[in-house]
Short mmCIF file of C-alpha atoms in Angstrom, two decimals:
data_model
loop_
_atom_site.label_atom_id
_atom_site.label_comp_id
_atom_site.label_asym_id
_atom_site.label_seq_id
_atom_site.Cartn_x
_atom_site.Cartn_y
_atom_site.Cartn_z
CA MET A 13 -0.11 -19.63 41.52
CA ALA A 14 0.63 -16.63 43.72
CA VAL A 15 -2.35 -15.00 45.42
CA GLN A 16 -2.23 -11.31 46.21
CA ALA A 17 -2.46 -10.61 49.92
CA PRO A 18 -5.68 -8.82 50.96
CA LEU A 19 -5.52 -5.16 51.75
CA THR A 20 -5.16 -4.27 55.38
CA ALA A 21 -5.93 -1.10 57.24
CA ASP A 22 -2.30 -0.04 56.84
CA THR A 23 -2.33 -0.42 53.01
CA PRO A 24 -4.97 1.87 51.54
CA PRO A 25 -6.20 1.25 47.96
CA SER A 26 -4.67 3.11 45.06
CA PRO A 27 -6.01 6.58 44.29
CA TRP A 28 -8.62 6.82 41.56
CA LEU A 29 -6.18 8.93 39.56
CA THR A 30 -3.88 5.88 39.34
CA VAL A 31 -6.79 3.80 38.05
CA ALA A 32 -7.58 6.45 35.45
CA ARG A 33 -3.95 6.54 34.29
CA ALA A 34 -3.90 2.76 33.92
CA VAL A 35 -7.10 2.84 31.85
CA VAL A 36 -5.68 5.57 29.58
CA LEU A 37 -2.45 3.61 29.13
CA LEU A 38 -4.32 0.40 28.27
CA THR A 39 -6.58 2.24 25.81
CA ALA A 40 -3.57 3.80 24.10
CA SER A 41 -1.82 0.42 23.95
CA ILE A 42 -4.70 -1.41 22.27
CA SER A 43 -5.15 1.49 19.85
CA VAL A 44 -1.49 1.32 18.85
CA LEU A 45 -1.64 -2.45 18.44
CA LEU A 46 -4.76 -2.30 16.29
CA THR A 47 -3.34 0.48 14.13
CA ALA A 48 -0.01 -1.31 13.66
CA PHE A 49 -1.57 -4.57 12.50
CA ALA A 50 -4.83 -3.50 10.84
CA TRP A 51 -3.80 -0.34 8.98
CA PRO A 52 -1.44 -2.03 6.48
CA SER A 53 -4.02 -4.73 5.68
CA VAL A 54 -7.00 -2.42 5.32
CA ARG A 55 -5.13 0.14 3.24
CA SER A 56 -3.38 -2.40 0.99
CA SER A 57 -3.97 -1.87 -2.71
CA VAL A 58 -2.35 -2.48 -6.07
CA HIS A 59 0.04 0.39 -6.80
CA ASP A 60 3.37 0.44 -8.59
CA VAL A 61 3.48 -3.36 -8.76
CA PRO A 62 6.26 -4.26 -11.22
CA ILE A 63 5.11 -6.38 -14.17
CA ALA A 64 6.38 -6.87 -17.71
CA VAL A 65 4.61 -6.48 -21.02
CA ALA A 66 6.18 -8.45 -23.87
CA GLY A 67 5.64 -7.73 -27.53
CA PRO A 68 6.02 -5.09 -30.22
CA ALA A 69 6.28 -1.50 -29.07
CA ALA A 70 2.84 -0.57 -30.40
CA ALA A 71 1.18 -3.52 -28.65
CA VAL A 72 3.02 -2.79 -25.42
CA GLU A 73 1.82 0.81 -25.51
CA GLN A 74 -1.74 -0.30 -26.11
CA VAL A 75 -1.70 -2.79 -23.24
CA SER A 76 -0.03 -0.28 -20.90
CA THR A 77 -2.73 2.29 -21.64
CA ALA A 78 -5.47 -0.28 -21.01
CA LEU A 79 -3.91 -1.29 -17.69
CA ASP A 80 -3.59 2.31 -16.58
CA GLN A 81 -7.24 2.90 -17.38
CA ARG A 82 -8.31 -0.20 -15.47
CA LEU A 83 -6.02 0.33 -12.44
CA PRO A 84 -4.56 3.87 -12.47
CA GLY A 85 -1.07 3.76 -11.02
CA GLY A 86 -1.44 0.09 -10.28
CA PHE A 87 1.51 -1.24 -12.27
CA GLU A 88 5.09 -0.28 -12.98
CA ILE A 89 5.60 -1.70 -16.46
CA THR A 90 8.85 -3.03 -17.88
CA GLU A 91 8.98 -3.62 -21.62
CA ALA A 92 10.20 -7.05 -22.72
CA ALA A 93 11.13 -8.02 -26.25
CA ASP A 94 9.66 -11.52 -26.17
CA THR A 95 8.26 -14.30 -24.00
CA ALA A 96 11.67 -15.60 -22.94
CA THR A 97 12.71 -12.18 -21.67
CA ALA A 98 9.48 -11.79 -19.71
CA GLU A 99 9.94 -15.22 -18.12
CA ARG A 100 13.52 -14.37 -17.16
CA LEU A 101 12.35 -11.19 -15.45
CA ILE A 102 9.80 -13.20 -13.47
CA ARG A 103 12.28 -15.88 -12.42
CA ASP A 104 14.82 -13.24 -11.39
CA ARG A 105 12.14 -11.60 -9.22
CA GLU A 106 12.38 -8.32 -11.05
CA VAL A 107 8.64 -8.44 -11.86
CA TYR A 108 5.69 -10.34 -10.41
CA GLY A 109 4.21 -11.37 -13.76
CA ALA A 110 3.82 -10.45 -17.38
CA ILE A 111 1.30 -9.85 -20.12
CA ASP A 112 2.64 -11.41 -23.29
CA VAL A 113 1.34 -10.09 -26.60
CA SER A 114 4.38 -11.05 -28.64
CA SER A 115 2.50 -13.83 -30.46
CA GLY A 116 -0.52 -11.69 -31.26
CA THR A 117 -2.80 -13.47 -28.79
CA PRO A 118 -2.42 -12.09 -25.25
CA GLN A 119 -1.49 -14.43 -22.45
CA VAL A 120 -0.93 -13.66 -18.78
CA ILE A 121 2.13 -15.16 -17.08
CA MET A 122 2.23 -14.99 -13.30
CA ALA A 123 4.18 -16.40 -10.35
CA SER A 124 1.86 -17.30 -7.50
CA ALA A 125 4.91 -18.19 -5.38
CA ALA A 126 6.00 -14.54 -5.48
CA SER A 127 2.65 -13.23 -4.19
CA THR A 128 -0.79 -14.81 -4.18
CA ALA A 129 -2.35 -11.35 -3.93
CA VAL A 130 -0.63 -10.12 -7.09
CA ALA A 131 -1.46 -13.40 -8.82
CA GLN A 132 -5.14 -12.85 -8.07
CA THR A 133 -4.88 -9.34 -9.51
CA LEU A 134 -3.30 -10.67 -12.69
CA ASN A 135 -6.07 -13.25 -12.92
CA GLY A 136 -8.51 -10.36 -12.87
CA VAL A 137 -6.56 -8.65 -15.63
CA ALA A 138 -6.72 -11.85 -17.67
CA THR A 139 -10.50 -11.97 -17.19
CA ALA A 140 -10.83 -8.37 -18.36
CA LEU A 141 -8.67 -9.05 -21.40
CA GLY A 142 -10.73 -12.14 -22.16
CA GLN A 143 -13.94 -10.15 -22.05
CA ALA A 144 -12.44 -7.61 -24.43
CA GLN A 145 -11.27 -10.39 -26.74
CA ALA A 146 -14.72 -12.00 -26.66
CA GLN A 147 -16.11 -9.03 -28.53
CA GLY A 148 -13.88 -9.94 -31.46
CA THR A 149 -12.81 -13.20 -33.02
CA SER A 150 -9.70 -13.88 -30.91
CA PRO A 151 -9.61 -16.86 -28.55
CA ALA A 152 -9.76 -16.51 -24.74
CA VAL A 153 -6.73 -15.19 -22.90
CA ALA A 154 -4.55 -17.97 -21.47
CA VAL A 155 -3.16 -17.81 -17.95
CA ARG A 156 0.07 -19.58 -17.06
CA ASP A 157 1.59 -19.91 -13.59
CA LEU A 158 5.34 -19.93 -14.12
CA VAL A 159 6.42 -20.39 -10.48
CA THR A 160 3.75 -22.18 -8.48
CA LEU A 161 3.26 -22.71 -4.77
CA PRO A 162 3.48 -26.25 -3.38
CA ALA A 163 0.49 -28.51 -3.93
CA ASP A 164 0.19 -29.06 -0.16
CA ASP A 165 -0.14 -25.31 0.44
CA PRO A 166 -1.52 -23.69 -2.73
CA ARG A 167 -2.51 -20.47 -0.92
CA GLY A 168 0.88 -19.91 0.69
CA ALA A 169 -0.69 -19.91 4.16
CA GLY A 170 2.30 -21.50 5.89
CA LEU A 171 4.78 -18.93 4.62
CA ALA A 172 2.48 -16.04 5.56
CA ALA A 173 1.73 -17.47 8.99
CA GLY A 174 5.41 -18.14 9.67
CA ALA A 175 6.36 -14.45 9.68
CA LEU A 176 5.10 -13.71 13.21
CA PRO A 177 6.69 -16.79 14.87
CA LEU A 178 10.09 -15.76 13.48
CA VAL A 179 9.76 -12.34 15.11
CA MET A 180 8.55 -13.93 18.35
CA ALA A 181 11.50 -16.34 18.28
CA GLY A 182 13.98 -13.48 18.03
CA LEU A 183 12.28 -11.58 20.85
CA LEU A 184 12.07 -14.65 23.06
CA ALA A 185 15.73 -15.47 22.48
CA ALA A 186 16.81 -11.97 23.50
CA LEU A 187 14.53 -12.01 26.55
CA LEU A 188 15.61 -15.40 27.88
CA LEU A 189 19.31 -14.89 27.21
CA THR A 190 19.36 -11.58 29.07
CA ARG A 191 17.60 -13.21 32.02
CA LEU A 192 19.40 -16.54 32.16
CA VAL A 193 22.92 -15.91 30.79
CA ARG A 194 25.59 -13.58 32.17
CA GLY A 195 28.19 -12.13 29.87
CA THR A 196 27.67 -10.33 26.58
CA ALA A 197 29.82 -12.76 24.57
CA ARG A 198 27.96 -15.77 25.94
CA ARG A 199 24.60 -14.18 25.18
CA ALA A 200 25.63 -13.44 21.60
CA THR A 201 26.94 -16.98 21.18
CA GLY A 202 23.68 -18.36 22.53
CA ALA A 203 21.69 -16.21 20.09
CA LEU A 204 23.72 -17.47 17.13
CA ALA A 205 23.44 -21.08 18.25
CA PHE A 206 19.66 -20.75 18.68
CA ALA A 207 19.37 -19.12 15.26
CA ILE A 208 20.98 -22.21 13.70
CA THR A 209 18.89 -24.75 15.58
CA GLY A 210 15.74 -22.66 15.19
CA GLY A 211 16.35 -22.29 11.47
CA LEU A 212 16.72 -26.04 11.07
CA ALA A 213 13.54 -26.71 13.06
CA VAL A 214 11.33 -24.07 11.42
CA ALA A 215 12.42 -24.95 7.90
CA ALA A 216 11.83 -28.66 8.60
CA ILE A 217 8.30 -27.99 9.85
CA LEU A 218 7.40 -25.73 6.94
CA GLN A 219 8.98 -27.91 4.28
CA PHE A 220 8.61 -31.53 5.38
CA TRP A 221 5.49 -31.44 7.53
CA LEU A 222 3.29 -28.59 6.26
CA GLY A 223 4.61 -28.73 2.68
CA SER A 224 4.73 -24.92 2.41
CA LEU A 225 8.25 -24.66 0.97
CA ASN A 226 10.08 -26.00 -2.05
CA GLY A 227 13.76 -25.66 -2.85
CA ALA A 228 16.80 -26.83 -0.93
CA TYR A 229 16.20 -27.44 2.77
CA TRP A 230 19.63 -26.15 3.78
CA ALA A 231 19.09 -22.88 1.91
CA ASN A 232 15.66 -22.42 3.50
CA SER A 233 16.99 -23.17 6.98
CA GLY A 234 19.82 -20.71 6.36
CA ALA A 235 17.33 -17.98 5.42
CA VAL A 236 15.33 -18.60 8.60
CA ALA A 237 18.48 -18.73 10.73
CA LEU A 238 19.77 -15.44 9.33
CA THR A 239 16.41 -13.79 10.07
CA ILE A 240 16.31 -15.02 13.67
CA ALA A 241 19.94 -14.03 14.21
CA ALA A 242 19.37 -10.52 12.86
CA ILE A 243 16.35 -9.99 15.13
CA SER A 244 17.75 -11.51 18.32
CA LEU A 245 21.26 -10.03 18.08
CA SER A 246 20.05 -6.53 17.26
CA ILE A 247 17.71 -6.60 20.28
CA LEU A 248 20.47 -8.08 22.48
CA GLY A 249 22.78 -5.29 21.39
CA LEU A 250 20.23 -2.60 22.18
CA GLU A 251 19.48 -4.18 25.57
CA SER A 252 23.15 -4.52 26.48
CA LEU A 253 23.78 -0.86 25.70
CA LEU A 254 20.52 0.77 26.88
CA GLY A 255 19.06 -1.74 29.30
CA SER A 256 15.30 -2.32 29.42
CA ALA A 257 14.69 0.72 27.25
CA GLY A 258 16.82 -0.85 24.51
CA PHE A 259 14.86 -4.10 24.70
CA GLY A 260 11.60 -2.17 24.42
CA LEU A 261 12.91 -0.17 21.46
CA GLY A 262 13.94 -3.34 19.65
CA ALA A 263 10.64 -5.07 20.40
CA VAL A 264 8.65 -2.14 19.04
CA ALA A 265 10.78 -1.96 15.90
CA MET A 266 10.44 -5.68 15.14
CA MET A 267 6.93 -6.46 16.39
CA LEU A 268 4.89 -3.31 15.84
CA ILE A 269 6.67 -1.96 12.76
CA GLY A 270 8.65 -4.74 11.09
CA ASN A 271 6.06 -7.52 11.25
CA PRO A 272 2.97 -5.60 9.99
CA LEU A 273 5.02 -3.95 7.24
CA SER A 274 6.82 -7.11 6.13
CA GLY A 275 4.45 -7.66 3.18
CA THR A 276 4.83 -11.42 3.54
CA ALA A 277 1.11 -12.11 3.29
CA THR A 278 0.61 -9.86 0.23
CA ALA A 279 3.49 -7.96 -1.37
CA PRO A 280 5.55 -4.96 -0.20
CA GLU A 281 4.34 -2.92 -3.18
CA MET A 282 0.72 -3.36 -2.05
CA LEU A 283 1.26 -1.73 1.35
CA PRO A 284 0.19 1.91 1.72
CA GLY A 285 2.59 4.70 0.86
CA TRP A 286 6.19 4.29 1.89
CA SER A 287 5.46 1.55 4.43
CA GLY A 288 6.40 -1.27 2.05
CA ILE A 289 9.86 0.23 1.48
CA LEU A 290 10.36 0.67 5.23
CA GLY A 291 9.27 -2.91 5.87
CA GLN A 292 11.93 -4.28 3.54
CA LEU A 293 14.60 -2.44 5.53
CA LEU A 294 13.69 -4.34 8.70
CA PRO A 295 14.51 -8.00 9.43
CA PRO A 296 10.94 -9.39 9.29
CA GLY A 297 10.31 -8.09 5.77
CA ALA A 298 13.78 -8.90 4.48
CA GLY A 299 13.58 -12.38 6.00
CA GLY A 300 10.24 -13.13 4.37
CA GLN A 301 11.48 -12.08 0.95
CA LEU A 302 14.70 -14.06 1.40
CA LEU A 303 12.76 -17.23 2.24
CA ARG A 304 10.61 -16.80 -0.88
CA SER A 305 13.76 -16.50 -2.95
CA THR A 306 15.41 -19.62 -1.54
CA ALA A 307 12.21 -21.70 -1.57
CA PHE A 308 10.82 -20.88 -5.01
CA PHE A 309 13.34 -18.92 -7.11
CA ASP A 310 16.66 -20.73 -6.51
CA GLY A 311 17.93 -17.77 -4.49
CA ARG A 312 17.36 -15.18 -7.21
CA GLY A 313 16.48 -11.70 -5.99
CA ALA A 314 17.92 -12.36 -2.53
CA THR A 315 20.79 -9.84 -2.57
CA HIS A 316 18.89 -6.93 -1.01
CA SER A 317 17.41 -9.10 1.73
CA VAL A 318 20.75 -10.65 2.64
CA ILE A 319 22.39 -7.22 2.86
CA VAL A 320 19.63 -5.91 5.15
CA LEU A 321 19.79 -8.92 7.46
CA LEU A 322 23.59 -8.88 7.65
CA ALA A 323 23.49 -5.16 8.42
CA TRP A 324 21.15 -5.71 11.37
CA LEU A 325 23.20 -8.67 12.58
CA THR A 326 26.38 -6.61 12.37
CA LEU A 327 24.70 -3.75 14.22
CA GLY A 328 23.79 -6.12 17.03
CA VAL A 329 27.34 -7.44 17.27
CA VAL A 330 28.80 -3.93 17.28
CA LEU A 331 26.41 -2.83 20.04
CA CYS A 332 27.31 -5.92 22.10
CA VAL A 333 31.02 -5.23 21.69
CA ALA A 334 30.52 -1.56 22.60
CA SER A 335 28.61 -2.57 25.71
CA GLY A 336 31.35 -5.01 26.71
CA LEU A 337 34.06 -2.38 26.25
CA ARG A 338 32.07 0.14 28.29
CA ALA A 339 31.61 -2.37 31.11
CA ARG A 340 35.33 -3.21 31.08
CA ARG A 341 36.28 0.47 31.13
CA ALA A 342 33.92 1.09 34.04
CA ALA A 343 35.42 -1.82 35.94
CA THR A 344 38.93 -0.49 35.35
CA VAL A 345 37.97 2.98 36.58
CA ALA A 346 36.30 1.50 39.65
CA ALA A 347 39.39 -0.57 40.40
CA GLY A 348 41.59 2.51 40.13
CA LEU A 349 39.48 4.36 42.67
CA VAL A 350 40.07 1.69 45.29
CA ARG A 351 43.09 2.63 47.37
CA THR A 352 45.10 -0.06 49.09
CA PRO A 353 45.42 0.98 52.78
CA ALA A 354 49.01 1.88 53.75
CA ALA A 355 50.87 -0.52 56.06
CA PRO A 356 51.02 0.73 59.66
CA ALA A 357 54.37 2.12 60.82
CA PRO A 358 56.36 -0.23 63.07
CA THR A 359 55.93 0.46 66.77
CA THR A 360 59.16 1.42 68.64
CA PHE A 361 59.69 1.06 72.33
CA ALA A 362 62.12 3.22 74.31
CA THR A 363 64.79 1.34 76.25
CA PRO A 364 64.72 2.28 79.97
CA ARG A 365 67.92 3.79 81.44
CA GLY A 366 69.98 2.53 84.36
#
């Protein structure tokens, strides 16, 4: 461990103004960090969460009115003709759950694997409907979990906790590759290779050890690998083009914006304002939704996430290529400015007369 050399008479201490600037910078940093991570959680609420209501038009209208009175603006309701249609919407990840009144007796269908937070909300709706039914002669409202979380992780803690390590893995890959590897092509190749091995390792831990994932292991590892690749390559591209400023820009986008707004722990629709939409346009949010699709819904609803991740990966590759071309052009210009010294003229000697 390096020890700082003591101050000598020739090295005066820093001015107090420098100390004050450091304190202001640290205060601003911790304020930004707290706001980035705490604001989405504290301000999360149920608003515009897509659910289905199945049954006759009159019954659907009645249930929709009751839901709007209980949670104004809480749900975006899709009408379904029957139970089968509602279940299809849930499995295709078009809605988080459904209230089925097609048989006359209401039942609540949810998918805890899509979001435990929304599932808890639908449980509350079922309780309210049951209390209303208790005043009449109808039986209690049934609750059915159509797509469940694994028995080893019924709260989905592993999937929620895995969001931050994926972001950290992408940042660490970009940092180490820029420090240890020379050459843009080699750095990009290293990032892709790490994404594959990292995807295999993370998916194995989550699925086989912690029991937090279902589905096909290769699909889950592919989702993780694509997320890591999108994060690391986009940051590598920014760093190769802009230097340290590009790395900082990428780190802020992924860590301070993308991770808190990913909605992995709750649901994107529960985040305040437009932040949930923004989060799904960044790799952390798209990667979390893609992993849910591969693990619990046989890949359904993954199109948007795949497009977002491929777009970021492509952006990183394009930036790396642009940086390489710029470096090559600069080298060519520098070589052209170097002039080869002219060969000295041959020395002639006069022949003496006589």
